[in-house]
Amino acid sequence: MLSEKTIKHLKKLQQKKFRHEFAEFLVEGVKGVQEALDSAKEISLVVVEDKKKVELVDLIKSAETKDIPIEFCGRKDIGEIKTTETFPGCLAIVRQEEINLEDLAGNVICLDGVKDPGNLGTIIRTADWFGITSIILSEDSVDLYNPKVVRSTMGSIFRVKVFQSRGVKQDLEILQKSGYILSGLVMNGDSLDKLKLDKDEVYILGSESHGIRKEVENILDKKYTIPGSGKAESLNLAVSAGILMSKI
Amino acid sequence: MLSEKTIKHLKKLQQKKFRHEFAEFLVEGVKGVQEALDSAKEISLVVVEDKKKVELVDLIKSAETKDIPIEFCGRKDIGEIKTTETFPGCLAIVRQEEINLEDLAGNVICLDGVKDPGNLGTIIRTADWFGITSIILSEDSVDLYNPKVVRSTMGSIFRVKVFQSRGVKQDLEILQKSGYILSGLVMNGDSLDKLKLDKDEVYILGSESHGIRKEVENILDKKYTIPGSGKAESLNLAVSAGILMSKI
């Protein structure tokens, strides 16, 4: 059984404002919690479902080795704390890491106004696959620590640096002045097949419905489009990002 | 107000067995319904929300021009018939088209054991973007006419031919004998950068968790992997499919 205090805290962390206030977030599921434990991230609590004690013995040992507090929960607690339909047996409270603009390195993916948590998570996972470690998230995008985002990163959130911008245009201008090329994926650009791999580029993708905001489009150095011969109006954002990253 | 009979029928179409029995499916939303109306598909009913009569006047006219019955519904009906959280103001009942193996042409994407409706819909949409018009769906995949699949195709379901196999291995063998090359995306294949574009290939993708089933893997002519230098264990299926299709 979890203490009332723990339950209250876990419930608060389902809301963005409290995640921000405590600078913490939740990760659910064996894979996610294990990846958090294997990373250098600071973990303040691991919660394991009572009946999974035996099955998750390795995960429990990892937490013990790192002196991380572990609490066990029963069926009754789960209804209160789960962030998904079916509770996957464990979760962890992880400290948010502060990433600054200067922490970004190599090629950078910049997401402008991305609202869909599944798309953001999938893009972080894809970046991790291709060894891209730097992402910029515009100020009006979905919260990086939204449980659906965290889940769909499949653990990659612990390896990719995501800088949460408070003014994406200004931040991109700073990078541009420091030597970065700003390349945007737009509807009427050059074919992505013509992509030349200069060093230190920022690749900017907008939302499916609104594209890249005008003030950012105005400062782009290059514009690309994924060539298509069919009739669909657009591609899914995570698919576009995946195709782009496969070419970088 | 909708008649009780219509409400009953619409509710039934939310279940796979009735969609199969009536050979019909639902499409929701202005874009989806308009694309259905613009296609050659047979539509038996268009439902428009009362308060959207003015906003959707063009859509209503399209339906009238094609002599398709239109019914209007009130707020009370919506709670009963909607398949999404928020009803987007209109829906249509569309007849399922029977696609046979012989109807497939050009390069073919074959999906083996795909369970996630969003992934399937996104793959159909991506195929439509790249002008790929033939997809094979294995017998144990998610239902093509699941409302979430239909929605995430964003209208592309009306342009891409999806053959629902009852025995994917046997069907692939038939295609192989007729001259098709079977290429599979696996964990340890040749780099996808080495892809040679032969004519008439079937590109097979398995599920994220189980990959391509053994009996299909055994009959593959070629095996490819999307090269990655990072640490993510895998790519999202729709992203993999997108990267593959961008290379075909």
Short mmCIF file of C-alpha atoms in Angstrom, two decimals:
data_model
loop_
_atom_site.label_atom_id
_atom_site.label_comp_id
_atom_site.label_asym_id
_atom_site.label_seq_id
_atom_site.Cartn_x
_atom_site.Cartn_y
_atom_site.Cartn_z
CA MET A 1 0.00 0.00 0.00
CA LEU A 2 1.22 3.45 -0.88
CA SER A 3 1.07 6.27 1.65
CA GLU A 4 -1.50 8.98 1.09
CA LYS A 5 1.32 11.45 0.58
CA THR A 6 2.85 9.37 -2.22
CA ILE A 7 -0.49 8.92 -3.95
CA LYS A 8 -1.14 12.66 -3.74
CA HIS A 9 2.27 13.44 -5.21
CA LEU A 10 1.89 10.89 -8.02
CA LYS A 11 -1.50 12.31 -8.93
CA LYS A 12 -0.09 15.83 -9.01
CA LEU A 13 2.63 14.73 -11.43
CA GLN A 14 -0.07 13.90 -13.95
CA GLN A 15 -0.58 17.63 -14.34
CA LYS A 16 1.82 19.81 -16.28
CA LYS A 17 1.89 22.65 -13.74
CA PHE A 18 2.96 20.33 -10.91
CA ARG A 19 5.51 18.56 -13.09
CA HIS A 20 6.94 21.99 -13.72
CA GLU A 21 6.73 23.04 -10.05
CA PHE A 22 8.51 19.91 -8.78
CA ALA A 23 10.74 19.57 -11.86
CA GLU A 24 9.83 15.88 -11.94
CA PHE A 25 8.01 13.55 -14.30
CA LEU A 26 6.63 10.02 -14.37
CA VAL A 27 7.82 7.09 -16.41
CA GLU A 28 5.68 3.94 -16.51
CA GLY A 29 6.45 0.41 -17.61
CA VAL A 30 9.31 -2.03 -17.17
CA LYS A 31 11.29 -0.85 -20.18
CA GLY A 32 10.96 2.83 -19.35
CA VAL A 33 11.78 2.43 -15.65
CA GLN A 34 14.73 0.15 -16.43
CA GLU A 35 16.10 2.66 -18.95
CA ALA A 36 15.73 5.43 -16.35
CA LEU A 37 17.64 3.27 -13.85
CA ASP A 38 20.35 2.54 -16.43
CA SER A 39 20.73 6.27 -17.18
CA ALA A 40 22.38 8.93 -15.06
CA LYS A 41 19.00 10.54 -14.31
CA GLU A 42 18.04 11.27 -10.73
CA ILE A 43 15.17 9.06 -9.60
CA SER A 44 13.34 9.84 -6.37
CA LEU A 45 11.00 6.85 -6.19
CA VAL A 46 10.25 3.54 -7.87
CA VAL A 47 6.76 2.05 -7.43
CA VAL A 48 6.22 -1.65 -8.13
CA GLU A 49 2.91 -3.50 -8.06
CA ASP A 50 2.80 -6.04 -5.22
CA LYS A 51 1.99 -8.99 -7.44
CA LYS A 52 4.89 -8.17 -9.80
CA LYS A 53 7.53 -8.40 -7.04
CA VAL A 54 8.90 -11.69 -8.35
CA GLU A 55 8.63 -10.89 -12.05
CA LEU A 56 10.39 -7.54 -11.62
CA VAL A 57 13.11 -8.75 -9.26
CA ASP A 58 15.94 -7.49 -11.52
CA LEU A 59 14.43 -4.04 -11.74
CA ILE A 60 14.00 -3.93 -7.95
CA LYS A 61 17.63 -4.96 -7.50
CA SER A 62 18.80 -2.19 -9.88
CA ALA A 63 16.89 0.36 -7.80
CA GLU A 64 18.27 -1.04 -4.52
CA THR A 65 21.83 -0.93 -5.87
CA LYS A 66 21.36 2.77 -6.60
CA ASP A 67 19.78 3.43 -3.19
CA ILE A 68 16.53 4.55 -4.74
CA PRO A 69 13.47 4.28 -2.47
CA ILE A 70 10.99 1.59 -3.57
CA GLU A 71 7.34 1.41 -2.60
CA PHE A 72 4.92 -1.38 -3.39
CA CYS A 73 1.35 -0.79 -4.37
CA GLY A 74 -1.83 -2.88 -4.39
CA ARG A 75 -4.72 -3.03 -6.82
CA LYS A 76 -6.57 -0.27 -4.98
CA ASP A 77 -3.71 2.22 -5.36
CA ILE A 78 -3.40 1.59 -9.08
CA GLY A 79 -6.76 3.10 -9.97
CA GLU A 80 -5.55 6.33 -8.41
CA ILE A 81 -2.04 6.55 -9.82
CA LYS A 82 -2.08 5.00 -13.28
CA THR A 83 -1.65 7.29 -16.26
CA THR A 84 -2.54 4.62 -18.83
CA GLU A 85 -5.58 2.35 -19.23
CA THR A 86 -3.71 -0.66 -17.92
CA PHE A 87 -1.01 -0.10 -15.33
CA PRO A 88 2.12 -1.85 -16.58
CA GLY A 89 3.30 -2.92 -13.10
CA CYS A 90 5.81 -0.23 -12.26
CA LEU A 91 6.64 3.46 -12.50
CA ALA A 92 9.35 5.86 -11.44
CA ILE A 93 9.53 9.53 -10.50
CA VAL A 94 12.39 11.07 -12.47
CA ARG A 95 13.93 14.53 -12.09
CA GLN A 96 13.67 16.82 -15.11
CA GLU A 97 17.06 17.73 -16.46
CA GLU A 98 17.64 21.35 -17.42
CA ILE A 99 18.85 21.55 -21.01
CA ASN A 100 20.16 24.84 -22.36
CA LEU A 101 20.65 26.02 -25.91
CA GLU A 102 24.43 25.63 -25.46
CA ASP A 103 23.99 21.94 -24.61
CA LEU A 104 22.87 21.14 -28.17
CA ALA A 105 25.46 19.66 -30.52
CA GLY A 106 25.68 18.23 -34.02
CA ASN A 107 22.63 18.22 -36.23
CA VAL A 108 19.55 19.51 -34.46
CA ILE A 109 15.86 18.80 -35.05
CA CYS A 110 13.55 21.71 -34.19
CA LEU A 111 9.85 21.07 -33.74
CA ASP A 112 7.59 24.08 -34.17
CA GLY A 113 4.11 23.86 -32.63
CA VAL A 114 3.90 20.08 -32.31
CA LYS A 115 0.70 19.26 -30.45
CA ASP A 116 0.40 15.48 -30.76
CA PRO A 117 2.13 13.67 -27.88
CA GLY A 118 2.50 10.42 -29.84
CA ASN A 119 4.24 12.24 -32.69
CA LEU A 120 6.66 14.01 -30.33
CA GLY A 121 7.51 10.78 -28.51
CA THR A 122 7.99 8.91 -31.78
CA ILE A 123 10.27 11.66 -33.13
CA ILE A 124 12.45 11.49 -30.00
CA ARG A 125 12.65 7.70 -30.39
CA THR A 126 13.54 8.05 -34.08
CA ALA A 127 16.23 10.65 -33.32
CA ASP A 128 17.73 8.21 -30.82
CA TRP A 129 17.75 5.48 -33.49
CA PHE A 130 19.67 7.69 -35.91
CA GLY A 131 22.08 9.00 -33.28
CA ILE A 132 20.67 12.54 -33.32
CA THR A 133 20.89 13.80 -29.75
CA SER A 134 19.62 17.36 -29.93
CA ILE A 135 16.04 18.53 -30.26
CA ILE A 136 14.47 21.97 -29.84
CA LEU A 137 10.82 22.17 -28.85
CA SER A 138 8.96 25.43 -29.49
CA GLU A 139 7.20 27.16 -26.62
CA ASP A 140 3.70 26.22 -27.81
CA SER A 141 4.37 22.51 -28.32
CA VAL A 142 2.95 19.68 -26.19
CA ASP A 143 4.68 19.24 -22.82
CA LEU A 144 7.76 17.04 -23.15
CA TYR A 145 6.86 15.29 -19.90
CA ASN A 146 3.26 14.50 -20.85
CA PRO A 147 2.87 10.77 -19.97
CA LYS A 148 1.91 9.91 -23.56
CA VAL A 149 5.06 11.58 -24.86
CA VAL A 150 7.25 9.80 -22.31
CA ARG A 151 5.65 6.44 -23.12
CA SER A 152 6.01 6.74 -26.87
CA THR A 153 9.70 7.64 -26.61
CA MET A 154 10.18 4.02 -25.43
CA GLY A 155 13.05 5.07 -23.15
CA SER A 156 14.76 7.37 -25.66
CA ILE A 157 13.77 10.39 -23.55
CA PHE A 158 16.71 9.43 -21.30
CA ARG A 159 19.22 9.70 -24.13
CA VAL A 160 18.11 12.60 -26.32
CA LYS A 161 18.57 16.21 -25.17
CA VAL A 162 15.40 18.21 -25.63
CA PHE A 163 15.70 21.96 -25.18
CA GLN A 164 12.35 23.54 -24.35
CA SER A 165 12.49 26.94 -25.98
CA ARG A 166 10.65 29.97 -24.64
CA GLY A 167 11.04 31.84 -27.92
CA VAL A 168 11.85 29.57 -30.81
CA LYS A 169 12.48 32.32 -33.36
CA GLN A 170 15.01 34.10 -31.11
CA ASP A 171 16.74 30.82 -30.25
CA LEU A 172 17.02 29.85 -33.91
CA GLU A 173 18.51 33.26 -34.68
CA ILE A 174 21.14 32.71 -31.99
CA LEU A 175 22.05 29.36 -33.56
CA GLN A 176 22.09 30.92 -37.02
CA LYS A 177 24.50 33.63 -35.86
CA SER A 178 26.73 30.99 -34.31
CA GLY A 179 27.09 29.29 -37.71
CA TYR A 180 24.16 26.90 -37.93
CA ILE A 181 22.27 26.61 -41.23
CA LEU A 182 18.48 26.72 -40.77
CA SER A 183 16.73 24.19 -43.04
CA GLY A 184 12.96 23.89 -42.97
CA LEU A 185 10.59 21.22 -44.25
CA VAL A 186 7.86 23.09 -46.11
CA MET A 187 5.22 22.37 -48.76
CA ASN A 188 7.00 23.99 -51.72
CA GLY A 189 10.74 23.62 -51.19
CA ASP A 190 13.51 21.82 -53.06
CA SER A 191 13.27 18.05 -53.19
CA LEU A 192 14.71 16.48 -50.06
CA ASP A 193 16.75 14.30 -52.45
CA LYS A 194 18.85 17.42 -53.05
CA LEU A 195 19.75 17.67 -49.37
CA LYS A 196 23.43 18.50 -49.01
CA LEU A 197 24.92 17.45 -45.75
CA ASP A 198 26.57 20.56 -44.37
CA LYS A 199 27.73 20.33 -40.84
CA ASP A 200 25.72 21.87 -38.05
CA GLU A 201 22.29 22.26 -39.53
CA VAL A 202 19.04 22.80 -37.70
CA TYR A 203 16.17 20.98 -39.44
CA ILE A 204 12.85 22.58 -38.62
CA LEU A 205 9.47 20.85 -38.89
CA GLY A 206 6.12 22.50 -38.23
CA SER A 207 2.83 20.94 -37.21
CA GLU A 208 0.76 18.99 -39.73
CA SER A 209 -2.02 21.54 -39.73
CA HIS A 210 -0.10 24.83 -39.55
CA GLY A 211 3.40 24.10 -40.82
CA ILE A 212 6.32 26.25 -39.71
CA ARG A 213 5.26 29.63 -38.26
CA LYS A 214 5.70 32.56 -40.65
CA GLU A 215 8.33 34.39 -38.58
CA VAL A 216 10.49 31.27 -38.55
CA GLU A 217 9.90 30.49 -42.22
CA ASN A 218 11.15 34.00 -43.00
CA ILE A 219 14.60 33.33 -41.52
CA LEU A 220 15.19 29.90 -43.10
CA ASP A 221 18.39 29.44 -45.13
CA LYS A 222 17.04 26.44 -47.06
CA LYS A 223 13.65 24.93 -47.75
CA TYR A 224 12.97 21.29 -48.55
CA THR A 225 9.94 19.15 -49.38
CA ILE A 226 9.61 15.37 -49.30
CA PRO A 227 8.77 14.51 -52.92
CA GLY A 228 5.60 12.47 -53.40
CA SER A 229 3.80 11.31 -56.52
CA GLY A 230 0.51 10.31 -54.92
CA LYS A 231 -2.55 12.20 -53.82
CA ALA A 232 -2.34 12.45 -50.04
CA GLU A 233 -2.31 16.08 -48.94
CA SER A 234 0.42 15.63 -46.38
CA LEU A 235 2.50 13.16 -44.44
CA ASN A 236 2.23 12.35 -40.75
CA LEU A 237 4.71 14.54 -38.86
CA ALA A 238 6.61 11.66 -37.26
CA VAL A 239 6.90 9.96 -40.66
CA SER A 240 8.22 13.18 -42.24
CA ALA A 241 10.72 13.57 -39.42
CA GLY A 242 11.77 9.93 -39.81
CA ILE A 243 12.36 10.30 -43.55
CA LEU A 244 14.32 13.50 -42.94
CA MET A 245 16.48 11.94 -40.22
CA SER A 246 17.18 8.88 -42.36
CA LYS A 247 18.78 11.25 -44.88
CA ILE A 248 20.90 13.27 -42.47
CA MET B 1 -33.18 13.71 -35.35
CA LEU B 2 -32.09 10.36 -36.65
CA SER B 3 -34.51 7.46 -36.81
CA GLU B 4 -34.03 4.66 -34.31
CA LYS B 5 -33.24 2.34 -37.18
CA THR B 6 -30.40 4.57 -38.40
CA ILE B 7 -28.95 4.95 -34.90
CA LYS B 8 -29.05 1.19 -34.43
CA HIS B 9 -27.31 0.61 -37.73
CA LEU B 10 -24.62 3.23 -37.05
CA LYS B 11 -23.93 1.69 -33.65
CA LYS B 12 -23.60 -1.75 -35.18
CA LEU B 13 -21.03 -0.45 -37.65
CA GLN B 14 -18.74 0.37 -34.75
CA GLN B 15 -18.24 -3.39 -34.35
CA LYS B 16 -16.05 -5.38 -36.67
CA LYS B 17 -18.48 -8.29 -37.05
CA PHE B 18 -21.30 -6.05 -38.25
CA ARG B 19 -18.99 -4.08 -40.55
CA HIS B 20 -18.11 -7.44 -42.06
CA GLU B 21 -21.74 -8.62 -42.18
CA PHE B 22 -23.01 -5.48 -43.92
CA ALA B 23 -19.78 -4.91 -45.91
CA GLU B 24 -19.91 -1.27 -44.83
CA PHE B 25 -17.80 1.07 -42.74
CA LEU B 26 -17.98 4.54 -41.23
CA VAL B 27 -15.96 7.57 -42.11
CA GLU B 28 -16.14 10.64 -39.87
CA GLY B 29 -15.13 14.24 -40.40
CA VAL B 30 -15.45 16.76 -43.20
CA LYS B 31 -12.25 15.79 -44.98
CA GLY B 32 -12.95 12.06 -44.84
CA VAL B 33 -16.59 12.37 -45.95
CA GLN B 34 -15.69 14.81 -48.72
CA GLU B 35 -12.97 12.43 -50.00
CA ALA B 36 -15.48 9.57 -49.95
CA LEU B 37 -17.91 11.72 -51.96
CA ASP B 38 -15.15 12.64 -54.43
CA SER B 39 -14.22 8.98 -54.89
CA ALA B 40 -16.10 6.32 -56.82
CA LYS B 41 -17.06 4.53 -53.58
CA GLU B 42 -20.66 3.62 -52.94
CA ILE B 43 -22.11 5.68 -50.07
CA SER B 44 -25.44 4.70 -48.54
CA LEU B 45 -25.91 7.59 -46.10
CA VAL B 46 -24.41 10.91 -45.08
CA VAL B 47 -25.20 12.23 -41.60
CA VAL B 48 -24.67 15.93 -40.85
CA GLU B 49 -25.08 17.64 -37.49
CA ASP B 50 -28.02 20.05 -37.49
CA LYS B 51 -26.00 23.05 -36.40
CA LYS B 52 -23.41 22.45 -39.12
CA LYS B 53 -25.94 22.69 -41.97
CA VAL B 54 -24.64 26.07 -43.08
CA GLU B 55 -20.95 25.40 -42.56
CA LEU B 56 -21.11 22.13 -44.50
CA VAL B 57 -23.30 23.35 -47.33
CA ASP B 58 -20.78 22.31 -50.03
CA LEU B 59 -20.55 18.80 -48.65
CA ILE B 60 -24.35 18.53 -48.52
CA LYS B 61 -24.55 19.69 -52.13
CA SER B 62 -22.00 17.07 -53.22
CA ALA B 63 -24.11 14.38 -51.59
CA GLU B 64 -27.32 15.69 -53.16
CA THR B 65 -25.70 15.81 -56.60
CA LYS B 66 -24.86 12.13 -56.24
CA ASP B 67 -28.36 11.27 -54.96
CA ILE B 68 -27.03 10.07 -51.64
CA PRO B 69 -29.52 10.12 -48.75
CA ILE B 70 -28.73 12.74 -46.10
CA GLU B 71 -29.99 12.74 -42.52
CA PHE B 72 -29.50 15.45 -39.95
CA CYS B 73 -28.77 14.74 -36.32
CA GLY B 74 -29.09 16.66 -33.07
CA ARG B 75 -26.91 16.79 -30.00
CA LYS B 76 -28.76 13.87 -28.42
CA ASP B 77 -28.04 11.54 -31.34
CA ILE B 78 -24.35 12.32 -31.34
CA GLY B 79 -23.69 10.73 -27.97
CA GLU B 80 -25.00 7.48 -29.43
CA ILE B 81 -23.31 7.45 -32.81
CA LYS B 82 -19.92 9.13 -32.43
CA THR B 83 -16.83 6.96 -32.71
CA THR B 84 -14.46 9.69 -31.51
CA GLU B 85 -14.40 11.83 -28.37
CA THR B 86 -15.66 14.87 -30.22
CA PHE B 87 -18.00 14.34 -33.14
CA PRO B 88 -16.59 16.25 -36.10
CA GLY B 89 -20.00 17.25 -37.48
CA CYS B 90 -20.54 14.64 -40.17
CA LEU B 91 -20.08 11.01 -41.12
CA ALA B 92 -20.83 8.68 -44.00
CA ILE B 93 -21.62 5.00 -44.39
CA VAL B 94 -19.39 3.64 -47.15
CA ARG B 95 -19.50 0.24 -48.86
CA GLN B 96 -16.41 -1.95 -48.44
CA GLU B 97 -14.77 -2.67 -51.76
CA GLU B 98 -13.64 -6.21 -52.39
CA ILE B 99 -9.96 -6.23 -53.31
CA ASN B 100 -8.38 -9.41 -54.64
CA LEU B 101 -4.75 -10.43 -54.88
CA GLU B 102 -4.93 -9.91 -58.66
CA ASP B 103 -5.95 -6.28 -58.15
CA LEU B 104 -2.53 -5.38 -56.73
CA ALA B 105 -0.05 -3.71 -59.05
CA GLY B 106 3.39 -2.14 -58.96
CA ASN B 107 5.36 -2.17 -55.75
CA VAL B 108 3.41 -3.66 -52.86
CA ILE B 109 3.69 -3.08 -49.11
CA CYS B 110 2.77 -6.13 -47.00
CA LEU B 111 2.00 -5.66 -43.30
CA ASP B 112 2.38 -8.75 -41.15
CA GLY B 113 0.58 -8.72 -37.79
CA VAL B 114 0.10 -4.98 -37.46
CA LYS B 115 -2.05 -4.34 -34.40
CA ASP B 116 -1.91 -0.59 -33.93
CA PRO B 117 -4.72 1.19 -35.80
CA GLY B 118 -2.87 4.52 -35.88
CA ASN B 119 0.17 2.88 -37.47
CA LEU B 120 -1.92 1.13 -40.13
CA GLY B 121 -3.78 4.33 -41.00
CA THR B 122 -0.57 6.34 -41.15
CA ILE B 123 1.06 3.74 -43.42
CA ILE B 124 -1.90 3.87 -45.83
CA ARG B 125 -1.65 7.68 -45.85
CA THR B 126 2.11 7.51 -46.46
CA ALA B 127 1.67 5.00 -49.31
CA ASP B 128 -0.80 7.39 -50.91
CA TRP B 129 1.76 10.22 -50.60
CA PHE B 130 4.41 8.20 -52.41
CA GLY B 131 2.03 6.90 -55.06
CA ILE B 132 2.09 3.30 -53.80
CA THR B 133 -1.40 1.94 -54.37
CA SER B 134 -1.17 -1.68 -53.21
CA ILE B 135 -1.07 -2.99 -49.65
CA ILE B 136 -1.48 -6.50 -48.27
CA LEU B 137 -2.74 -6.89 -44.71
CA SER B 138 -2.12 -10.22 -42.95
CA GLU B 139 -5.05 -12.12 -41.46
CA ASP B 140 -4.16 -11.27 -37.85
CA SER B 141 -3.76 -7.53 -38.35
CA VAL B 142 -6.09 -4.85 -36.99
CA ASP B 143 -9.34 -4.44 -38.96
CA LEU B 144 -8.85 -2.12 -41.92
CA TYR B 145 -12.24 -0.53 -41.22
CA ASN B 146 -11.60 0.16 -37.52
CA PRO B 147 -12.66 3.83 -37.06
CA LYS B 148 -9.19 4.77 -35.79
CA VAL B 149 -7.58 3.29 -38.91
CA VAL B 150 -10.03 5.06 -41.21
CA ARG B 151 -9.49 8.38 -39.43
CA SER B 152 -5.70 8.23 -39.49
CA THR B 153 -5.63 7.48 -43.23
CA MET B 154 -6.94 11.07 -43.66
CA GLY B 155 -8.92 10.06 -46.73
CA SER B 156 -6.20 7.92 -48.32
CA ILE B 157 -8.27 4.79 -47.62
CA PHE B 158 -10.32 5.79 -50.68
CA ARG B 159 -7.29 5.75 -52.98
CA VAL B 160 -5.07 2.87 -51.81
CA LYS B 161 -6.04 -0.75 -52.50
CA VAL B 162 -5.75 -2.86 -49.37
CA PHE B 163 -6.02 -6.61 -49.86
CA GLN B 164 -7.04 -8.36 -46.64
CA SER B 165 -5.28 -11.71 -46.79
CA ARG B 166 -6.63 -14.86 -45.17
CA GLY B 167 -3.26 -16.59 -45.37
CA VAL B 168 -0.41 -14.18 -45.87
CA LYS B 169 2.29 -16.79 -46.42
CA GLN B 170 0.31 -18.53 -49.17
CA ASP B 171 -0.54 -15.23 -50.85
CA LEU B 172 3.10 -14.12 -50.79
CA GLU B 173 4.11 -17.44 -52.36
CA ILE B 174 1.62 -16.87 -55.15
CA LEU B 175 3.10 -13.42 -55.81
CA GLN B 176 6.63 -14.86 -55.63
CA LYS B 177 5.77 -17.49 -58.23
CA SER B 178 4.28 -14.83 -60.47
CA GLY B 179 7.62 -12.99 -60.49
CA TYR B 180 7.53 -10.71 -57.46
CA ILE B 181 10.66 -10.38 -55.31
CA LEU B 182 9.91 -10.65 -51.57
CA SER B 183 11.93 -8.14 -49.57
CA GLY B 184 11.56 -7.99 -45.79
CA LEU B 185 12.54 -5.38 -43.22
CA VAL B 186 14.29 -7.30 -40.43
CA MET B 187 16.67 -6.58 -37.55
CA ASN B 188 19.81 -7.99 -39.16
CA GLY B 189 19.58 -7.50 -42.91
CA ASP B 190 21.57 -5.52 -45.45
CA SER B 191 21.53 -1.77 -45.05
CA LEU B 192 18.47 -0.25 -46.69
CA ASP B 193 20.91 2.10 -48.44
CA LYS B 194 21.80 -0.91 -50.60
CA LEU B 195 18.22 -1.26 -51.79
CA LYS B 196 18.17 -1.94 -55.52
CA LEU B 197 15.01 -0.95 -57.26
CA ASP B 198 13.89 -4.03 -59.14
CA LYS B 199 10.43 -3.90 -60.57
CA ASP B 200 7.57 -5.63 -58.84
CA GLU B 201 8.79 -6.11 -55.30
CA VAL B 202 6.74 -6.84 -52.22
CA TYR B 203 8.17 -5.08 -49.16
CA ILE B 204 7.17 -6.85 -45.97
CA LEU B 205 7.10 -5.25 -42.52
CA GLY B 206 6.27 -7.08 -39.31
CA SER B 207 4.92 -5.71 -36.03
CA GLU B 208 7.19 -3.74 -33.70
CA SER B 209 7.07 -6.40 -31.04
CA HIS B 210 7.19 -9.62 -33.08
CA GLY B 211 8.69 -8.70 -36.45
CA ILE B 212 7.90 -10.77 -39.51
CA ARG B 213 6.49 -14.23 -38.72
CA LYS B 214 9.03 -17.04 -39.09
CA GLU B 215 7.27 -18.84 -41.94
CA VAL B 216 7.26 -15.64 -43.97
CA GLU B 217 10.84 -14.74 -43.07
CA ASN B 218 11.86 -18.16 -44.39
CA ILE B 219 10.62 -17.40 -47.91
CA LEU B 220 12.10 -13.89 -48.24
CA ASP B 221 14.35 -13.21 -51.23
CA LYS B 222 16.06 -10.21 -49.64
CA LYS B 223 16.42 -8.82 -46.14
CA TYR B 224 17.00 -5.18 -45.26
CA THR B 225 17.53 -3.14 -42.09
CA ILE B 226 17.27 0.62 -41.60
CA PRO B 227 20.77 1.57 -40.47
CA GLY B 228 20.93 3.50 -37.19
CA SER B 229 23.84 4.72 -35.11
CA GLY B 230 21.96 5.53 -31.92
CA LYS B 231 20.71 3.46 -29.02
CA ALA B 232 16.96 3.07 -29.55
CA GLU B 233 16.02 -0.60 -29.81
CA SER B 234 13.66 -0.13 -32.70
CA LEU B 235 11.79 2.35 -34.84
CA ASN B 236 8.07 2.98 -34.82
CA LEU B 237 6.45 0.84 -37.55
CA ALA B 238 4.89 3.74 -39.45
CA VAL B 239 8.23 5.56 -39.38
CA SER B 240 10.05 2.47 -40.72
CA ALA B 241 7.45 2.08 -43.43
CA GLY B 242 7.78 5.77 -44.32
CA ILE B 243 11.56 5.56 -44.63
CA LEU B 244 11.23 2.44 -46.75
CA MET B 245 8.62 3.97 -49.04
CA SER B 246 10.69 7.15 -49.46
CA LYS B 247 13.41 4.93 -50.96
CA ILE B 248 11.25 2.93 -53.32
#
